[in-house]
CSV table of C-alpha atoms and ligand atoms in Angstrom, one decimal:
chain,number,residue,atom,x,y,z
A,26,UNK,CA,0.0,0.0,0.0
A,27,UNK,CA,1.4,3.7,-0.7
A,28,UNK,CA,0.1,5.0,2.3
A,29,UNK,CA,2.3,2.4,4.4
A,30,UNK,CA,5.6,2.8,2.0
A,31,UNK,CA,4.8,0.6,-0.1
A,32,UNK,CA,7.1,-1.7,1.5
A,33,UNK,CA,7.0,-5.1,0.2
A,34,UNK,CA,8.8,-8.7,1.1
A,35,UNK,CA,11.6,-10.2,-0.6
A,36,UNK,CA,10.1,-13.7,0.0
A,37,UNK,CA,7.1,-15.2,1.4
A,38,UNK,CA,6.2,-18.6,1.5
A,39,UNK,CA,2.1,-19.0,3.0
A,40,UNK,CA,-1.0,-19.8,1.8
A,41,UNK,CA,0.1,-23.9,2.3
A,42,UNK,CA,-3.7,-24.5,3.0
A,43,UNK,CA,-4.9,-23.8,-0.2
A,44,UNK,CA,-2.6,-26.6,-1.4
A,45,UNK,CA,-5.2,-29.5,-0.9
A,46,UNK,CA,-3.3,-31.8,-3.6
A,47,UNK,CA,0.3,-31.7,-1.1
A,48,UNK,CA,-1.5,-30.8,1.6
A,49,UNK,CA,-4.5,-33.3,1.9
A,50,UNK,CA,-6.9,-31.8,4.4
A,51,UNK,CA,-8.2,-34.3,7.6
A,52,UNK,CA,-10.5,-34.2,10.2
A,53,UNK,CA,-7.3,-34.6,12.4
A,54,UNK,CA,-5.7,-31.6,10.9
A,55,UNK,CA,-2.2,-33.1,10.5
A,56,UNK,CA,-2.1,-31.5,7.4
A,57,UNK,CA,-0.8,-28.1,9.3
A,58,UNK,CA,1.8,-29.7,11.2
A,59,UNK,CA,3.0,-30.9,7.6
A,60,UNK,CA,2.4,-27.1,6.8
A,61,UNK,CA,4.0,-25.6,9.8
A,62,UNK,CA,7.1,-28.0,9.1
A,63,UNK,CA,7.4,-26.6,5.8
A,64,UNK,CA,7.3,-23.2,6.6
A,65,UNK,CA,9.9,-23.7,9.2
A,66,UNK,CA,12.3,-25.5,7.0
A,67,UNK,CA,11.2,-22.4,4.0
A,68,UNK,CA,12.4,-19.9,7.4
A,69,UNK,CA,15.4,-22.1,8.3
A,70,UNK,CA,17.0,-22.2,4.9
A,71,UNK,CA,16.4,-18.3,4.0
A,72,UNK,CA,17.4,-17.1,7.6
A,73,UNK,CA,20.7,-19.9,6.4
A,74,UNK,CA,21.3,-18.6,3.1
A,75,UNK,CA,19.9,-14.7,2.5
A,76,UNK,CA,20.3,-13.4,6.6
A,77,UNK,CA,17.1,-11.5,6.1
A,78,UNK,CA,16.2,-8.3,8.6
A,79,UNK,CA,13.2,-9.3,9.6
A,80,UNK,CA,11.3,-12.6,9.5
A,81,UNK,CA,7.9,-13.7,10.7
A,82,UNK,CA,6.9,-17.1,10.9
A,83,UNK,CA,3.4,-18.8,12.4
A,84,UNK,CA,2.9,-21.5,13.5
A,85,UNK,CA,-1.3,-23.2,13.9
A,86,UNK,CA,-0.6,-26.9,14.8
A,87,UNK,CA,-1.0,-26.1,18.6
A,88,UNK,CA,-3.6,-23.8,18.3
A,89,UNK,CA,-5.8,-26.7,16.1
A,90,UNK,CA,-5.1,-29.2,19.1
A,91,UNK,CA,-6.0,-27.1,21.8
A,92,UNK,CA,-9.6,-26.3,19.8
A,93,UNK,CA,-9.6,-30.2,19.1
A,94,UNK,CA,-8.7,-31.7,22.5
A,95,UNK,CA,-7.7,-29.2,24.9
A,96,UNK,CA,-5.6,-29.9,27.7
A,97,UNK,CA,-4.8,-33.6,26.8
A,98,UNK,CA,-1.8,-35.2,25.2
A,99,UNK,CA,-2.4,-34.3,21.8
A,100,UNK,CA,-2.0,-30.6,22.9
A,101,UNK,CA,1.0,-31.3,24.7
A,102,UNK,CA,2.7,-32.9,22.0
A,103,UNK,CA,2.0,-30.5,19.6
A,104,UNK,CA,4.0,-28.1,22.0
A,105,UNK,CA,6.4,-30.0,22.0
A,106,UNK,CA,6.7,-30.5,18.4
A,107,UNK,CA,6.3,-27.0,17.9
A,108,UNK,CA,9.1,-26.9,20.2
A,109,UNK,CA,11.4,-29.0,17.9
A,110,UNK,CA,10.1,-26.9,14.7
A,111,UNK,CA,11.4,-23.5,16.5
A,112,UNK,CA,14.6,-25.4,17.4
A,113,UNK,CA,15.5,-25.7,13.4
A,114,UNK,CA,14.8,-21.6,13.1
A,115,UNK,CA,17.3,-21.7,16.4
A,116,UNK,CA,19.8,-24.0,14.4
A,117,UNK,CA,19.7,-21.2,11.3
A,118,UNK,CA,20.4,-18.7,13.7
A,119,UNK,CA,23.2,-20.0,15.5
A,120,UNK,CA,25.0,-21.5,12.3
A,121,UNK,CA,24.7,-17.5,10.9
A,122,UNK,CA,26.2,-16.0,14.6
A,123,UNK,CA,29.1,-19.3,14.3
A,124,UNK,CA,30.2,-18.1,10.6
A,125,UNK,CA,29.3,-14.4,9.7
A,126,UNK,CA,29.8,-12.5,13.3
A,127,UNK,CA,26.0,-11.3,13.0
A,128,UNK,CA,24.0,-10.7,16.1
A,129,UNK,CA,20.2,-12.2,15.9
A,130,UNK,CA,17.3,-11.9,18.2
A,131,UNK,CA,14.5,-14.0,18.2
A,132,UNK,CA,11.5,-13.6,19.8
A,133,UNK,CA,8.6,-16.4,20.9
A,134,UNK,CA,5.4,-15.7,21.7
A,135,UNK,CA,1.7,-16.5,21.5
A,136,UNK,CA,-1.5,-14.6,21.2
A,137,UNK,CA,-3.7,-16.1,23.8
A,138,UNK,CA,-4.6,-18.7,26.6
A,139,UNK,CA,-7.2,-21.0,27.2
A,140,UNK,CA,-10.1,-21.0,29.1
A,141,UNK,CA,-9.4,-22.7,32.5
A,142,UNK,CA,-12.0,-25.9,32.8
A,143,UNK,CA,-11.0,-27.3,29.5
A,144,UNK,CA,-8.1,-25.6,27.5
A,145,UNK,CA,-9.8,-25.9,24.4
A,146,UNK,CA,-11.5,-22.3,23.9
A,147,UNK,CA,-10.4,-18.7,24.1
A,148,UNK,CA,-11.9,-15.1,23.4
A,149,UNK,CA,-12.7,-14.6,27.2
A,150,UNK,CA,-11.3,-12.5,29.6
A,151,UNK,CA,-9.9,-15.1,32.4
A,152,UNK,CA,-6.4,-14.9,33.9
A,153,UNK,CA,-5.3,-18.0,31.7
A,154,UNK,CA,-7.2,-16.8,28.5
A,155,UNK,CA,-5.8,-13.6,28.4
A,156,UNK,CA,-1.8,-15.0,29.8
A,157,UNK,CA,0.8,-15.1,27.1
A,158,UNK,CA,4.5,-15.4,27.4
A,159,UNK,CA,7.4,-14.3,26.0
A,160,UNK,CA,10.7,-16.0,25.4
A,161,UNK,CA,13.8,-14.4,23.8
A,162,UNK,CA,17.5,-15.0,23.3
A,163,UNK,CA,18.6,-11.1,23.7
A,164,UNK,CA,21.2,-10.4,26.3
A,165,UNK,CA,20.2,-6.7,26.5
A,166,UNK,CA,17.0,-7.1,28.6
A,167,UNK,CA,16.2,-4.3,30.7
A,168,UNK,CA,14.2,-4.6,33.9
A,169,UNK,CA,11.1,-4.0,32.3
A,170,UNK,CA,11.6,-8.0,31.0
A,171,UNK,CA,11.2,-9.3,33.9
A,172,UNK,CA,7.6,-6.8,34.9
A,173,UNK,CA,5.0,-7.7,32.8
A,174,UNK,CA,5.4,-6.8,29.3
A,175,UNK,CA,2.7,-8.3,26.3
A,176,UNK,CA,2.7,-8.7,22.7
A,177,UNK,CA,2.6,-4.5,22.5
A,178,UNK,CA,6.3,-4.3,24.1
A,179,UNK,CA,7.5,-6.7,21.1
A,180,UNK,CA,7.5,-4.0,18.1
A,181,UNK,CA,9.6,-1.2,20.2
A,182,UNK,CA,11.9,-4.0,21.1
A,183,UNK,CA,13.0,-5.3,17.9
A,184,UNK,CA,13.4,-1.7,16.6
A,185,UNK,CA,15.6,-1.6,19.8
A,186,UNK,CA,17.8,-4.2,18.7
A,187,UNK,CA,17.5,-3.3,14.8
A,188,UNK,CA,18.7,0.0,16.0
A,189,UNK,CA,16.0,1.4,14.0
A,190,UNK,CA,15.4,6.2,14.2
A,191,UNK,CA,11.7,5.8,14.6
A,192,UNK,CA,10.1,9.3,13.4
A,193,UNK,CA,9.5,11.9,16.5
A,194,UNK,CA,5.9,12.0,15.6
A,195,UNK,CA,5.5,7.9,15.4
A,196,UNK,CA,7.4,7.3,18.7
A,197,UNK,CA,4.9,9.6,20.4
A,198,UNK,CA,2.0,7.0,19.5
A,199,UNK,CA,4.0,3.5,20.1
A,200,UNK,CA,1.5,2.1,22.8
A,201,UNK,CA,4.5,-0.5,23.7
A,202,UNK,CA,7.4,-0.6,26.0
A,203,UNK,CA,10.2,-1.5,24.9
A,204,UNK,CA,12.0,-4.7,27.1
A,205,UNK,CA,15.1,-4.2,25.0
A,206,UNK,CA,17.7,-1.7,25.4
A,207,UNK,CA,16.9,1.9,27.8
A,208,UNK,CA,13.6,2.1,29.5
A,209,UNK,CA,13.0,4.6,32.1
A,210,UNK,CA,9.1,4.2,32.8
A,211,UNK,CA,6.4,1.7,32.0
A,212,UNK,CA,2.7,1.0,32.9
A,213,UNK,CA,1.6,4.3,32.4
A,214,UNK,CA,-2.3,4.6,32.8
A,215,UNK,CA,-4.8,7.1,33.8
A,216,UNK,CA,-7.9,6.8,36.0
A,217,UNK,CA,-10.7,9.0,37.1
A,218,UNK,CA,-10.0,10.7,40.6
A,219,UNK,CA,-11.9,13.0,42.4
A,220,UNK,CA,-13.2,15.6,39.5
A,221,UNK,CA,-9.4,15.5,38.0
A,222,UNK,CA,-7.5,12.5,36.2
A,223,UNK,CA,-4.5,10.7,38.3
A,224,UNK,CA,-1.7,9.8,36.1
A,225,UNK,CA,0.2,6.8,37.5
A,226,UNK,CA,3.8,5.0,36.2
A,227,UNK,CA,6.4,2.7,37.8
A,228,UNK,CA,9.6,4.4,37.5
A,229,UNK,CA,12.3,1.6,36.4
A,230,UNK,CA,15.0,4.1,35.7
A,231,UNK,CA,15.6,6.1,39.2
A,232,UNK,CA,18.8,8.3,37.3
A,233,UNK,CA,15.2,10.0,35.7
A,234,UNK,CA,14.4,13.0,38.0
A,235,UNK,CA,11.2,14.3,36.1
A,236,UNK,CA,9.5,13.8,33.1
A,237,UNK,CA,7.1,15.9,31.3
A,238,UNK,CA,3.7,15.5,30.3
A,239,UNK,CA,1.7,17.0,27.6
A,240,UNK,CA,-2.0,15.9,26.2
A,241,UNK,CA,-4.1,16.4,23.3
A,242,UNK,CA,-8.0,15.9,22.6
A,243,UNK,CA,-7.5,15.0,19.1
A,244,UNK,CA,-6.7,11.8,17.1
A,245,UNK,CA,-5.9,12.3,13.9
A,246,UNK,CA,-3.1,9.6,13.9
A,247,UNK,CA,-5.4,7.0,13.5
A,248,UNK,CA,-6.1,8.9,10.0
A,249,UNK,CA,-2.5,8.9,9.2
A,250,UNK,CA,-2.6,12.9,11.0
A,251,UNK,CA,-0.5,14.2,13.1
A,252,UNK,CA,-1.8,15.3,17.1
A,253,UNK,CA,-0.2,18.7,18.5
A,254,UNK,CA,0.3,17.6,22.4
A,255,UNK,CA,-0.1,20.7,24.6
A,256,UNK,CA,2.8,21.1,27.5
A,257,UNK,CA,0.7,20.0,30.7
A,258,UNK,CA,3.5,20.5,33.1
A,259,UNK,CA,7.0,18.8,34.1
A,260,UNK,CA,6.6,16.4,37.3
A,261,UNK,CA,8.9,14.4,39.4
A,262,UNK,CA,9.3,10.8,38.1
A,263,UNK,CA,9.9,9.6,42.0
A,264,UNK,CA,6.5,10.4,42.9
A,265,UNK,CA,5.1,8.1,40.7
A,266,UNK,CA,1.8,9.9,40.2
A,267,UNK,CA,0.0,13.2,39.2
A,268,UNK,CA,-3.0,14.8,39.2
A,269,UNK,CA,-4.4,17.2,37.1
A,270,UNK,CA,-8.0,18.7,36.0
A,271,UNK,CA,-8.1,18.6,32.3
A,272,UNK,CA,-9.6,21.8,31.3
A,273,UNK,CA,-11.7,20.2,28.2
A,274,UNK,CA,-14.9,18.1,28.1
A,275,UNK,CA,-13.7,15.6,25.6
A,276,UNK,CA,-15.0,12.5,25.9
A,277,UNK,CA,-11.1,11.1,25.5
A,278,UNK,CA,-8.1,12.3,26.1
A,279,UNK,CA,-4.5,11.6,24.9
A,280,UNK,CA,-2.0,11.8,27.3
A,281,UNK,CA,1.8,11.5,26.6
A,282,UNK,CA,4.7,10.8,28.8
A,283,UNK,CA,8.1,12.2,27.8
A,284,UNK,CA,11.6,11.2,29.4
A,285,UNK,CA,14.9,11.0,28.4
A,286,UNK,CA,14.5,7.6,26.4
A,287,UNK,CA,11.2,7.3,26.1
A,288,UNK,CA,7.2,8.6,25.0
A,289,UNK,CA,5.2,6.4,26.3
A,290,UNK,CA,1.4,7.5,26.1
A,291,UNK,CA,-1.9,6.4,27.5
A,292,UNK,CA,-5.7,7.2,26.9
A,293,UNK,CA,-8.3,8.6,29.5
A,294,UNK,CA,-11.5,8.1,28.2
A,295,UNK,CA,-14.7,9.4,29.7
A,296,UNK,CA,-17.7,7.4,30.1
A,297,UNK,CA,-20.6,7.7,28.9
A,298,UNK,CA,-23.4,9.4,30.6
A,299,UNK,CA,-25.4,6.3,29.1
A,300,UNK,CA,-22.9,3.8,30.8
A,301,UNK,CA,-22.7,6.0,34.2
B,417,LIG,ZN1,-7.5,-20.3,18.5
């Protein structure tokens, strides 16, 4: 698309499914581990021979056998296989680091849990639904690694490590943290207090003495816009906390944290009178 770049990949290899004549589909769905194997060997040879930037790879088998069975051997086996498939990626990796002096991060992770009574479904909002993990090999965590970072904090990190210059005006909308590299603040969130709003954050930097904080009542960003943040005021990070009466009766506002390393920003969004 134009309006994203129009960046395009060197190399994809998806769409397996559609391939019904190598890929025979059954009831037991082995067909997508046969898939998933195939796209990991695809990942393992390009990571081998063409050391690509980036690479993305999914993998379904476990998610089929969790729908299928749920907690149960079959699900656990299919972890375990999956296991085995990342361990090829792994294998590319190191074989690139051993001969070409290249550093590579990779990160695991998953999109959601299960429900609790039977592992098969998902959607809802229960601790073990809604717990992912993370697993990486970078040896430039920061402390924030070790809080409880989600699938948000993953895009911020490899930019970390890619050493990527995000533009001023994108960094100030990244909704994640990274866990990669310098971090001075994270879970940042705003909540109704009193008739003002009480800004809160865990400080994970304590060299940071204050940090400044600015807001806006406008969203054109999600438009491809751009928001002017007004200056609210600059606030000591120690304190954790500060209160403030916005003096607008927008039903949202925007709120952006600014430190040395970091924007980290955070919605505060009105409710309804219906919902009141
Ligand atoms: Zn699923």
């Amino acid at each position: 698309m134009p309006d994203a770049g129009s960046i395009y990949l060197d190399f994809k290899y998806d769409s397996l499914e559609y391939d019904t004549i190598r890929f025979p589909h059954g009831n037991d769905r082995k067909f997508i581990q046969e898939i998933d194997e195939a796209v990991v060997n695809s990942a393992a040879q390009a990571i081998a021979n063409h050391a690509p930037d980036l690479t993305w790879v999914y993998l379904e088998f476990t998610d089929d056998m969790g729908h299928q069975f749920g907690d149960s051997p079959q699900f656990y086996d299919a972890v375990k296989a999956a296991d085995t498939q990342i361990g090829k990626i792994w294998n590319a990796i190191k074989e690139r680091e051993k001969n070409f002096n290249e550093d590579w991060l990779i990160v695991i992770t998953t999109d959601h849990g299960r429900d609790a009574e039977t592992g098969k479904r998902h959607g809802g909002q229960s601790d073990r639904e809604r717990l992912t993990w993370i697993t990486t090999n970078s040896k430039n965590l920061n402390q924030y690694f070790k809080a409880t970072p989600g699938m948000v904090d993953i895009m911020p990190s490899i930019a970390s490590h890619l050493n990527l210059t995000i533009p001023e005006q994108i960094r100030k909308e990244i909704d994640g943290v990274p866990f990669i590299g310098p971090v001075d603040i994270a879970e940042l969130k705003a909540a109704l207090d009193q008739d003002g709003i009480l800004l809160q954050w865990n400080l994970l930097n304590p060299a940071v003495d204050s940090l400044t904080v600015f807001t806006t009542t406008t969203n054109n960003f999600a438009m491809g816009g751009i928001d002017e943040y007004q200056k609210l005021k600059t606030v000591s990070a120690k304190e954790e906390k500060f209160w403030f009466k916005p003096d607008s009766d927008s039903l949202f506002i925007k709120i952006l944290v600014s430190t040395p390393h970091q924007y980290l920003n955070t919605w505060f969004v009105k409710k309804r009178l219906s919902e009141q």
